[in-house]
Short mmCIF file of C-alpha atoms in Angstrom, two decimals:
data_model
loop_
_atom_site.label_atom_id
_atom_site.label_comp_id
_atom_site.label_asym_id
_atom_site.label_seq_id
_atom_site.Cartn_x
_atom_site.Cartn_y
_atom_site.Cartn_z
CA MET A 1 -29.88 25.63 48.54
CA ARG A 2 -30.10 28.79 49.82
CA ASP A 3 -27.86 31.06 51.37
CA GLY A 4 -25.33 28.12 52.19
CA VAL A 5 -28.53 26.33 53.39
CA ALA A 6 -29.89 23.08 52.47
CA PRO A 7 -33.72 23.14 53.40
CA SER A 8 -34.86 20.76 55.84
CA TYR A 9 -38.16 18.25 55.23
CA LEU A 10 -40.32 16.62 57.63
CA TRP A 11 -42.65 13.20 56.93
CA LEU A 12 -46.45 14.40 58.18
CA PRO A 13 -46.79 12.04 61.19
CA GLU A 14 -50.20 10.65 61.86
CA GLY A 15 -52.99 13.19 63.53
CA GLN A 16 -55.87 15.57 62.56
CA TRP A 17 -54.79 19.28 62.19
CA PRO A 18 -57.21 21.41 61.01
CA ASP A 19 -54.02 23.29 58.49
CA MET A 20 -51.13 23.51 57.90
CA ILE A 21 -49.83 26.24 60.11
CA SER A 22 -51.82 24.79 63.02
CA PHE A 23 -49.75 21.72 63.13
CA LEU A 24 -46.37 23.43 62.37
CA LEU A 25 -47.00 26.16 65.83
CA GLU A 26 -48.00 22.25 67.79
CA ARG A 27 -44.35 21.21 66.17
CA TYR A 28 -42.46 24.21 66.26
CA PRO A 29 -44.00 26.36 69.60
CA GLN A 30 -40.30 27.98 69.53
CA ILE A 31 -41.18 29.38 65.66
CA SER A 32 -44.72 31.94 65.79
CA ALA A 33 -47.06 31.98 63.86
CA ALA A 34 -46.18 35.72 62.35
CA GLN A 35 -42.90 33.59 61.38
CA TRP A 36 -44.35 30.95 59.38
CA GLN A 37 -46.72 33.20 57.81
CA ASP A 38 -43.78 35.44 56.70
CA ARG A 39 -42.30 32.27 55.89
CA MET A 40 -45.16 30.94 53.42
CA GLY A 41 -45.62 33.99 51.55
CA ARG A 42 -42.15 34.29 51.15
CA GLY A 43 -43.24 30.72 49.17
CA GLU A 44 -40.59 29.03 51.35
CA VAL A 45 -42.97 26.27 52.75
CA VAL A 46 -42.95 23.80 50.30
CA ASN A 47 -44.42 19.99 49.16
CA GLY A 48 -41.92 17.05 47.52
CA ASP A 49 -43.33 17.95 44.31
CA GLY A 50 -42.18 21.73 45.09
CA ALA A 51 -45.75 22.97 45.29
CA VAL A 52 -46.00 26.29 48.23
CA LEU A 53 -47.68 25.80 51.15
CA GLY A 54 -50.17 28.27 52.64
CA PRO A 55 -51.42 28.96 56.51
CA ASP A 56 -54.67 27.61 54.92
CA SER A 57 -53.29 24.46 53.06
CA ALA A 58 -54.47 21.16 54.36
CA TYR A 59 -52.61 18.94 56.55
CA ARG A 60 -52.36 15.28 54.98
CA ARG A 61 -50.72 13.02 57.22
CA GLY A 62 -47.40 11.66 54.38
CA MET A 63 -46.71 14.17 52.86
CA ARG A 64 -43.55 15.24 52.40
CA ILE A 65 -42.82 19.14 53.73
CA PHE A 66 -39.92 21.06 53.23
CA TYR A 67 -38.72 24.25 54.47
CA TYR A 68 -35.81 26.38 55.84
CA ARG A 69 -34.05 26.98 59.21
CA GLU A 70 -33.77 30.59 60.28
CA LEU A 71 -32.55 32.19 63.37
CA GLU A 72 -33.34 35.83 64.82
CA ARG A 73 -30.56 36.00 65.93
CA GLU A 74 -27.03 34.21 65.71
CA THR A 75 -23.70 34.38 67.48
CA PRO A 76 -20.98 35.88 64.85
CA ILE A 77 -17.75 32.84 65.05
CA PRO A 78 -14.64 35.72 64.77
CA PHE A 79 -12.42 33.20 63.58
CA HIS A 80 -11.89 31.92 59.86
CA GLU A 81 -11.14 28.81 58.45
CA GLU A 82 -8.11 27.82 55.84
CA ILE A 83 -8.72 26.00 52.81
CA LEU A 84 -5.52 23.21 52.76
CA PHE A 85 -6.33 21.49 49.37
CA GLN A 86 -8.87 20.97 47.15
CA ASP A 87 -9.72 18.66 43.92
CA ALA A 88 -12.39 17.40 42.09
CA HIS A 89 -13.30 15.02 44.68
CA LEU A 90 -12.21 16.46 48.49
CA LEU A 91 -11.63 19.40 49.72
CA VAL A 92 -9.30 19.69 53.08
CA VAL A 93 -10.25 23.17 55.55
CA ASP A 94 -8.74 23.71 58.68
CA LYS A 95 -11.26 24.58 61.04
CA PRO A 96 -11.20 27.43 63.55
CA HIS A 97 -12.16 26.67 67.44
CA PHE A 98 -15.70 27.60 68.15
CA LEU A 99 -17.26 26.79 64.88
CA PRO A 100 -19.47 24.53 64.46
CA MET A 101 -19.42 22.08 61.62
CA THR A 102 -23.09 21.70 60.27
CA PRO A 103 -26.29 23.61 60.51
CA GLY A 104 -27.86 23.40 64.11
CA GLY A 105 -28.95 24.29 67.37
CA ARG A 106 -28.59 28.13 67.62
CA PHE A 107 -25.85 28.36 64.38
CA VAL A 108 -26.89 27.83 60.89
CA GLN A 109 -25.32 30.33 59.14
CA GLU A 110 -21.92 30.21 61.25
CA THR A 111 -21.19 27.36 60.59
CA LEU A 112 -18.21 25.64 58.60
CA LEU A 113 -20.48 23.63 56.41
CA THR A 114 -22.51 26.58 55.08
CA ARG A 115 -19.51 29.30 55.26
CA LEU A 116 -17.91 27.00 52.40
CA LYS A 117 -21.09 25.85 50.72
CA LYS A 118 -21.63 30.00 49.95
CA GLN A 119 -18.01 30.51 49.36
CA LEU A 120 -17.65 27.75 46.66
CA ASP A 121 -21.68 27.77 45.62
CA SER A 122 -21.33 24.05 45.95
CA ALA A 123 -24.46 22.11 47.61
CA ASP A 124 -23.21 18.46 46.92
CA LEU A 125 -20.10 19.48 50.00
CA THR A 126 -20.43 17.17 53.11
CA PRO A 127 -17.98 16.72 55.78
CA ILE A 128 -16.47 13.20 55.18
CA HIS A 129 -15.59 12.81 59.25
CA ARG A 130 -16.53 15.69 61.98
CA LEU A 131 -14.66 17.55 64.68
CA ASP A 132 -16.54 18.82 67.70
CA ARG A 133 -17.10 22.33 67.79
CA GLU A 134 -14.35 23.25 70.39
CA THR A 135 -11.93 21.41 68.50
CA ALA A 136 -9.73 22.79 65.72
CA GLY A 137 -7.25 21.38 62.85
CA VAL A 138 -7.51 19.33 59.67
CA VAL A 139 -11.18 17.88 58.42
CA ILE A 140 -12.31 16.77 55.48
CA PHE A 141 -15.34 17.31 52.96
CA SER A 142 -16.33 15.61 50.05
CA ARG A 143 -17.24 17.31 46.61
CA GLN A 144 -18.87 14.68 44.16
CA ILE A 145 -21.57 12.16 45.63
CA ALA A 146 -20.41 9.42 42.71
CA SER A 147 -16.51 9.34 44.80
CA ARG A 148 -17.89 9.87 48.60
CA GLY A 149 -18.61 5.88 49.75
CA ALA A 150 -14.42 5.72 48.40
CA TYR A 151 -13.90 7.90 50.80
CA GLN A 152 -16.44 7.24 53.82
CA SER A 153 -15.57 3.90 53.53
CA LEU A 154 -11.26 4.22 54.44
CA PHE A 155 -13.00 5.96 57.23
CA GLN A 156 -15.61 2.80 58.38
CA ARG A 157 -12.06 0.53 57.36
CA ARG A 158 -10.41 2.66 60.34
CA GLU A 159 -8.01 3.19 57.28
CA VAL A 160 -7.05 6.75 58.30
CA ARG A 161 -4.81 8.13 60.05
CA LYS A 162 -5.34 11.02 62.48
CA THR A 163 -3.03 13.00 64.92
CA TYR A 164 -3.80 15.32 67.30
CA GLU A 165 -2.21 17.74 69.80
CA ALA A 166 -3.31 18.34 73.31
CA LEU A 167 -2.23 20.77 76.15
CA ALA A 168 -2.84 18.71 79.39
CA PRO A 169 -1.15 18.50 82.89
CA ILE A 170 2.10 16.84 83.44
CA LEU A 171 1.11 12.40 84.27
CA ARG A 172 1.85 11.33 87.05
CA ARG A 173 3.40 8.78 88.88
CA GLY A 174 0.52 6.66 89.78
CA ASP A 175 -1.49 3.62 88.86
CA PHE A 176 -0.78 4.28 84.93
CA PRO A 177 2.20 4.24 83.12
CA LEU A 178 5.37 6.96 82.36
CA ASP A 179 7.19 5.14 79.32
CA PHE A 180 6.02 7.03 76.44
CA PRO A 181 4.37 6.47 74.05
CA PHE A 182 1.25 3.88 75.63
CA THR A 183 -1.85 2.91 74.84
CA TYR A 184 -4.76 3.15 76.60
CA ARG A 185 -8.04 1.48 76.58
CA SER A 186 -11.56 1.86 77.78
CA ARG A 187 -15.07 1.03 77.10
CA MET A 188 -17.10 4.10 76.55
CA VAL A 189 -21.14 4.74 76.92
CA GLU A 190 -23.33 7.48 76.51
CA GLY A 191 -23.43 9.54 79.89
CA GLU A 192 -26.67 10.49 81.60
CA GLN A 193 -26.52 13.92 80.02
CA PHE A 194 -27.04 13.53 76.36
CA PHE A 195 -23.73 15.62 75.10
CA LEU A 196 -21.31 13.59 77.89
CA MET A 197 -19.84 10.17 77.41
CA ARG A 198 -18.32 8.32 80.58
CA GLU A 199 -16.45 5.36 80.73
CA GLU A 200 -17.58 2.11 82.34
CA ALA A 201 -16.18 -1.42 83.32
CA GLY A 202 -16.54 -4.23 80.62
CA GLU A 203 -14.82 -5.28 77.22
CA PRO A 204 -12.82 -2.13 75.75
CA ASN A 205 -14.43 -0.03 72.66
CA SER A 206 -12.15 2.85 72.52
CA GLU A 207 -8.38 3.58 72.27
CA THR A 208 -5.83 5.86 71.97
CA VAL A 209 -2.24 6.13 71.40
CA ILE A 210 -0.35 8.53 74.02
CA ASP A 211 2.71 10.62 73.51
CA VAL A 212 4.48 13.53 74.49
CA ILE A 213 5.92 16.06 72.30
CA GLU A 214 7.30 18.57 75.01
CA ARG A 215 7.06 20.30 78.21
CA ARG A 216 5.98 23.61 78.99
CA GLY A 217 6.41 24.37 82.32
CA ASP A 218 3.64 22.67 84.85
CA LEU A 219 1.64 20.93 81.07
CA CYS A 220 3.07 18.80 78.27
CA LEU A 221 2.09 18.84 74.76
CA TYR A 222 0.57 15.58 74.36
CA ARG A 223 1.33 14.06 70.60
CA LEU A 224 -2.90 11.64 70.56
CA GLN A 225 -3.36 9.02 67.55
CA PRO A 226 -6.63 7.84 68.13
CA HIS A 227 -7.21 4.24 66.48
CA THR A 228 -11.37 3.93 67.24
CA GLY A 229 -13.95 7.37 67.11
CA ARG A 230 -15.60 7.32 69.89
CA LYS A 231 -17.48 11.08 70.55
CA HIS A 232 -15.01 12.27 72.96
CA GLN A 233 -12.47 10.08 72.76
CA LEU A 234 -9.78 11.93 73.46
CA ARG A 235 -11.28 14.46 76.22
CA VAL A 236 -12.85 11.43 77.93
CA HIS A 237 -9.41 9.35 77.83
CA LEU A 238 -7.06 12.61 79.46
CA ALA A 239 -10.06 13.09 81.83
CA ALA A 240 -9.36 9.75 83.15
CA LEU A 241 -5.89 9.85 83.05
CA GLY A 242 -5.53 12.23 85.38
CA ILE A 243 -5.03 15.29 82.57
CA PRO A 244 -8.04 17.01 81.53
CA ILE A 245 -6.99 19.10 78.19
CA VAL A 246 -6.88 22.58 78.85
CA ASN A 247 -10.40 24.97 78.84
CA ASP A 248 -12.12 21.52 78.53
CA ALA A 249 -15.86 22.73 79.75
CA PHE A 250 -16.95 18.84 79.92
CA TYR A 251 -14.39 16.54 81.80
CA PRO A 252 -14.10 15.80 83.97
CA LEU A 253 -17.23 17.93 85.04
CA ALA A 254 -18.96 19.59 83.12
CA LEU A 255 -19.04 23.42 83.65
CA PRO A 256 -21.99 26.13 83.63
CA CYS A 257 -22.58 26.80 79.88
CA LYS A 258 -20.06 29.55 78.81
CA ALA A 259 -22.58 30.84 75.97
CA ASP A 260 -20.85 33.50 73.38
CA ASP A 261 -17.31 33.27 75.57
CA MET A 262 -14.93 33.06 73.20
CA SER A 263 -11.37 33.47 75.22
CA GLN A 264 -10.99 30.57 76.45
CA PRO A 265 -10.43 27.56 73.02
CA LEU A 266 -10.12 23.82 74.27
CA GLN A 267 -6.06 22.60 73.69
CA LEU A 268 -7.03 20.40 71.25
CA LEU A 269 -5.95 20.59 67.36
CA ALA A 270 -6.77 17.93 65.01
CA ARG A 271 -2.51 18.51 63.68
CA ALA A 272 -2.49 15.85 60.51
CA ILE A 273 -4.41 13.12 58.53
CA ASP A 274 -3.09 10.90 56.85
CA PHE A 275 -4.39 7.82 54.09
CA THR A 276 -4.38 6.86 50.63
CA ASP A 277 -6.07 7.88 48.45
CA PRO A 278 -8.66 4.36 47.46
CA LEU A 279 -9.26 6.55 43.61
CA SER A 280 -5.60 7.38 42.50
CA GLY A 281 -3.62 5.01 45.11
CA GLU A 282 -1.25 7.93 46.13
CA PRO A 283 -0.14 8.80 49.69
CA ARG A 284 -2.45 11.90 51.46
CA HIS A 285 -0.99 13.77 54.01
CA PHE A 286 -2.79 17.36 54.93
CA GLU A 287 -1.61 19.41 58.31
CA SER A 288 -2.95 22.09 60.13
CA ARG A 289 -1.30 25.50 60.18
CA ARG A 290 -2.46 26.22 63.52
CA SER A 291 -0.48 25.80 67.26
CA LEU A 292 -2.07 25.31 70.74
#
């Protein structure tokens, strides 16, 4: 781990390249020869045995290489996470809006995982579940490899109760019930654009219990309890009901990318999470201190 970031790795594929830098330039055209030469000069590209690789190192199919992702410019996220709980096995964090969970795309240092690894000097820290970058609230991390599977299995067996809150328009009379709470089910599949989901006819594979907490003018604060964990499930379900979440840039229509504009956070909050601890048998309840 370097500066909170674990190295990325790649198994070298079938092919013929005269040297290592020729392969890297073809594989990652967005990174210049000067950048690779600088990284290699710092000893930050190595093989599986830890031997430093240089620009002229031989290319060998099947070899595994390790390197660190670096960005020339990364947008600072001016919002901060809060640690709600920690013990030998778990770390529970209250995530702000706009902060990505893990490194990827245009974010490496400005991610929740990297921030926490640096703060706690914990190379084994791993998220047990995830929240969208746009969503705030409670998220749980594993601190130990040995106990990680016990907690991951809770989510796989759907033995974790997650409660969200969302601000959205009032649900009007029509094809949908007005008696709360009610359960909404649909079949969700990947959309034509890789980052979106959509509904289609067929056997439902997603389920959310929807209730009203309070009315706020033309909006309502809804309580949402997903019984399944499909990507963007809550956002898709409320949009399908005609009440898209306030400031949702994906549903019902994908809007132009807002880039670094952080003035309109998605009004979706992972309010609480409940489960029985698989190690101690004790009930666990963690709740966000944020509000919409």
